Coordinates of C-alpha atoms in Angstrom, one line a residue:
M582 CA 26.3 12.0 -4.5
G583 CA 26.0 9.7 -1.6
M584 CA 23.2 7.7 -3.2
L585 CA 25.0 7.6 -6.5
A586 CA 28.2 6.3 -4.8
S587 CA 26.4 3.0 -3.8
A588 CA 24.5 2.6 -7.1
V589 CA 26.9 0.0 -8.4
Y590 CA 26.3 -2.3 -5.4
V591 CA 22.6 -1.7 -5.5
L592 CA 22.4 -2.7 -9.2
A593 CA 24.5 -5.8 -8.5
M594 CA 22.2 -6.8 -5.6
N595 CA 19.1 -6.1 -7.7
N596 CA 20.4 -8.3 -10.6
F597 CA 21.1 -11.2 -8.3
G598 CA 17.4 -12.0 -7.7
P599 CA 16.3 -12.4 -11.4
I600 CA 19.4 -14.4 -12.2
A601 CA 18.8 -16.8 -9.3
D602 CA 15.1 -17.0 -10.3
N603 CA 15.9 -17.8 -13.9
A604 CA 18.5 -20.4 -12.8
G605 CA 15.8 -22.1 -10.8
G606 CA 13.5 -22.1 -13.8
I607 CA 16.1 -23.5 -16.0
A608 CA 16.9 -26.3 -13.5
E609 CA 13.3 -27.2 -13.3
M610 CA 12.6 -27.2 -17.0
S611 CA 15.8 -29.2 -17.7
R612 CA 14.7 -31.8 -15.1
Q613 CA 17.8 -31.5 -12.9
Q614 CA 18.2 -33.5 -9.8
A615 CA 16.4 -32.4 -6.6
H616 CA 19.5 -31.1 -4.8
V617 CA 20.1 -28.7 -7.7
R618 CA 16.6 -27.2 -7.4
D619 CA 17.1 -27.0 -3.6
A620 CA 20.2 -24.9 -4.1
T621 CA 18.5 -22.6 -6.6
D622 CA 15.5 -22.2 -4.3
A623 CA 17.8 -21.0 -1.5
L624 CA 19.5 -18.6 -3.8
D625 CA 16.1 -17.4 -5.1
A626 CA 15.0 -16.8 -1.5
A627 CA 18.1 -14.7 -0.8
G628 CA 17.5 -12.9 -4.1
N629 CA 14.0 -11.9 -2.9
V630 CA 15.6 -10.2 0.1
T631 CA 18.3 -8.4 -1.9
K632 CA 15.6 -7.2 -4.4
A633 CA 13.5 -5.9 -1.5
A634 CA 16.5 -3.9 -0.2
T635 CA 17.4 -2.5 -3.6
K636 CA 13.8 -1.5 -4.3
G637 CA 13.8 0.4 -1.0
Y638 CA 16.8 2.3 -2.5
S639 CA 14.9 3.1 -5.6
I640 CA 11.8 4.2 -3.6
G641 CA 14.0 6.6 -1.6
S642 CA 15.5 8.1 -4.7
A643 CA 12.0 8.5 -6.2
A644 CA 10.8 10.2 -3.0
L645 CA 13.7 12.6 -3.2
A646 CA 12.9 13.4 -6.8
C647 CA 9.2 13.9 -6.0
F648 CA 10.0 16.4 -3.3
L649 CA 12.4 18.3 -5.6
L650 CA 9.7 18.4 -8.3
F651 CA 7.2 19.7 -5.8
G652 CA 9.6 22.6 -4.9
A653 CA 10.0 23.2 -8.7
F654 CA 6.2 23.2 -9.0
M655 CA 5.8 25.9 -6.4
D656 CA 8.5 28.0 -7.9
E657 CA 7.1 27.8 -11.4
F658 CA 3.6 28.6 -10.2
S659 CA 4.9 31.7 -8.4
Q660 CA 6.5 32.9 -11.6
F661 CA 3.4 32.1 -13.6
A662 CA 0.9 33.8 -11.1
G663 CA 3.2 36.8 -10.4
R664 CA 2.8 36.4 -6.7
P665 CA 4.7 34.4 -4.0
F666 CA 3.5 30.9 -3.4
E667 CA 5.6 29.4 -0.6
V668 CA 3.2 28.1 2.0
V669 CA 0.4 25.6 1.8
D670 CA -2.1 25.6 4.8
V671 CA -3.3 22.0 5.3
A672 CA -5.8 23.3 7.8
T673 CA -7.8 24.8 4.9
P674 CA -10.7 22.5 4.2
E675 CA -10.3 22.5 0.5
V676 CA -6.6 21.7 0.8
L677 CA -7.3 18.8 3.2
V678 CA -9.9 17.4 0.8
G679 CA -7.4 17.6 -2.1
G680 CA -4.9 15.7 0.1
L681 CA -7.5 13.0 0.8
F682 CA -8.1 12.7 -2.9
G683 CA -4.3 12.2 -3.3
V684 CA -4.2 9.5 -0.7
G685 CA -7.2 7.8 -2.3
M686 CA -5.6 7.9 -5.7
V687 CA -2.6 5.9 -4.4
F688 CA -4.9 3.1 -3.1
A689 CA -7.1 3.2 -6.1
F690 CA -4.1 2.9 -8.4
A691 CA -2.6 0.0 -6.4
G692 CA -6.0 -1.8 -6.4
M693 CA -6.5 -1.4 -10.1
A694 CA -2.9 -2.6 -10.8
I695 CA -3.3 -5.6 -8.6
A696 CA -6.7 -6.5 -10.2
A697 CA -5.1 -6.1 -13.7
V698 CA -2.4 -8.5 -12.8
G699 CA -5.0 -11.0 -11.5
R700 CA -7.0 -10.8 -14.7
A701 CA -3.9 -11.3 -16.8
A702 CA -2.8 -14.3 -14.7
Q703 CA -6.3 -15.8 -15.0
R704 CA -6.1 -15.6 -18.8
V705 CA -2.7 -17.4 -18.7
V706 CA -4.2 -20.1 -16.5
L707 CA -7.0 -20.7 -18.9
I708 CA -4.6 -20.9 -21.8
C709 CA -2.4 -23.4 -20.0
R710 CA -5.5 -25.6 -19.1
E711 CA -6.6 -25.5 -22.7
A712 CA -3.2 -26.4 -23.9
F713 CA -2.8 -29.3 -21.5
K714 CA -6.2 -30.6 -22.4
S715 CA -5.7 -30.4 -26.2
D716 CA -2.1 -31.7 -26.1
P717 CA -1.4 -34.2 -23.3
G718 CA 2.2 -34.5 -24.7
I719 CA 3.1 -31.2 -23.0
L720 CA 2.9 -32.7 -19.5
A721 CA 4.6 -35.9 -20.8
G722 CA 7.5 -33.9 -22.2
T723 CA 7.0 -35.2 -25.7
S724 CA 5.8 -31.9 -27.3
L725 CA 6.4 -28.2 -26.8
P726 CA 3.7 -25.8 -25.7
N727 CA 2.8 -22.7 -27.7
Y728 CA 4.9 -20.1 -25.9
E729 CA 4.2 -17.4 -28.4
R730 CA 0.5 -17.4 -27.5
V731 CA 1.1 -16.9 -23.8
V732 CA 3.7 -14.1 -24.4
S733 CA 1.2 -12.4 -26.8
V734 CA -1.6 -12.5 -24.2
V735 CA 0.6 -11.2 -21.4
T736 CA 2.0 -8.4 -23.6
Q737 CA -1.5 -7.3 -24.7
A738 CA -2.8 -7.4 -21.1
A739 CA 0.2 -5.4 -19.9
L740 CA -0.7 -2.6 -22.3
S741 CA -4.5 -2.7 -22.2
E742 CA -5.0 -3.3 -18.5
M743 CA -2.9 -0.3 -17.5
V744 CA -4.8 2.2 -19.6
A745 CA -7.3 2.9 -16.8
P746 CA -4.7 3.3 -14.0
G747 CA -2.7 5.6 -16.3
V748 CA -5.7 7.8 -17.0
L749 CA -6.3 8.0 -13.3
C750 CA -2.8 9.2 -12.6
V751 CA -2.8 11.8 -15.3
G752 CA -6.4 13.0 -15.1
A753 CA -6.9 13.1 -11.3
P754 CA -4.4 16.0 -10.6
V755 CA -5.9 18.0 -13.5
A756 CA -9.4 17.5 -12.2
V757 CA -8.5 18.3 -8.6
G758 CA -6.6 21.5 -9.7
F759 CA -9.4 22.8 -11.8
A760 CA -12.0 22.0 -9.1
G761 CA -9.9 23.9 -6.6
R762 CA -9.5 26.8 -9.0
F763 CA -13.3 26.9 -9.6
V764 CA -14.0 27.1 -5.8
G765 CA -11.3 29.7 -5.4
E766 CA -12.8 32.0 -8.1
L767 CA -16.2 31.7 -6.3
T768 CA -14.7 32.6 -2.9
G769 CA -12.2 35.2 -4.0
R770 CA -9.0 33.1 -3.4
P771 CA -7.1 33.0 -6.6
L772 CA -4.3 30.7 -5.3
L773 CA -6.7 28.1 -4.0
G774 CA -6.4 25.8 -7.0
A775 CA -2.7 25.7 -6.7
E776 CA -3.0 25.1 -2.9
V777 CA -5.4 22.2 -3.4
L778 CA -3.2 20.7 -6.0
A779 CA -0.2 21.1 -3.8
G780 CA -2.1 19.3 -1.0
Y781 CA -3.0 16.5 -3.4
L782 CA 0.6 16.1 -4.5
V783 CA 2.1 16.1 -1.0
F784 CA -0.4 13.7 0.6
G785 CA -0.3 11.5 -2.5
T786 CA 3.6 11.4 -2.4
V787 CA 3.8 10.5 1.3
S788 CA 1.2 7.8 1.1
G789 CA 2.6 6.5 -2.1
I790 CA 6.0 6.1 -0.5
L791 CA 4.5 4.1 2.4
M792 CA 2.5 2.0 0.0
A793 CA 5.5 1.3 -2.1
L794 CA 7.5 0.2 0.9
F795 CA 4.7 -2.0 2.1
L796 CA 4.2 -3.7 -1.2
D797 CA 7.9 -4.1 -1.7
N798 CA 8.4 -6.0 1.6
V799 CA 5.1 -8.0 1.3
G800 CA 6.0 -9.3 -2.2
G801 CA 9.3 -10.8 -1.0
A802 CA 7.8 -12.1 2.2
W803 CA 5.0 -13.9 0.3
D804 CA 7.4 -15.4 -2.2
N805 CA 9.7 -16.7 0.5
A806 CA 6.7 -18.0 2.5
K807 CA 5.6 -20.0 -0.6
K808 CA 9.1 -21.5 -0.9
Y809 CA 9.1 -22.3 2.8
V810 CA 5.8 -24.2 2.5
E811 CA 6.9 -26.0 -0.7
L812 CA 9.9 -27.4 1.3
G813 CA 7.5 -29.2 3.6
H814 CA 7.5 -26.9 6.6

């Protein structure tokens, strides 16, 4: 209830950033005077800070949901197995290995997502270069570019490039759980598969929270640093 009580303010702060960013784009495309763009840049920089704060709120709520789901996972498995499953010993080598896989999955997903964004951005750059070369009137302001082509490329990239990260997130827990179960059957520990999967989930959740906070703050800092350099500092 405490988090929901401040949801209205968080949503307002979160919406401030995109509105200020779009205002700056409109001012630039409509060729407004320099002082207008300076004002929108300052608002955009403030919006980056508010967005970082509100994303921290969403990360906190997601972390709470993950831990609640983890508790539900343990309860459901206890009912399914017909025996209590309340403690996970991280000192068990197999559980620790599962946790390392969970941490590695977070970094692998982040790297794949960042690489996908880079590839999509490179396609947009090539399209823009081709458009400027074939139609010099775009830079002169006498003709309009083909916006539909860029939107189509970005949309297709957003869908196709995230297939591999999505498969990783869905397939890795299944593979880790079955591998732990296989080892447990060989060693006479029937709950080992669930314990390994629990270690994977806990370690992955904790490292994912830290990674999300890091990327959240870094994104806003990089954007504001770019604006600071563009102002001539």
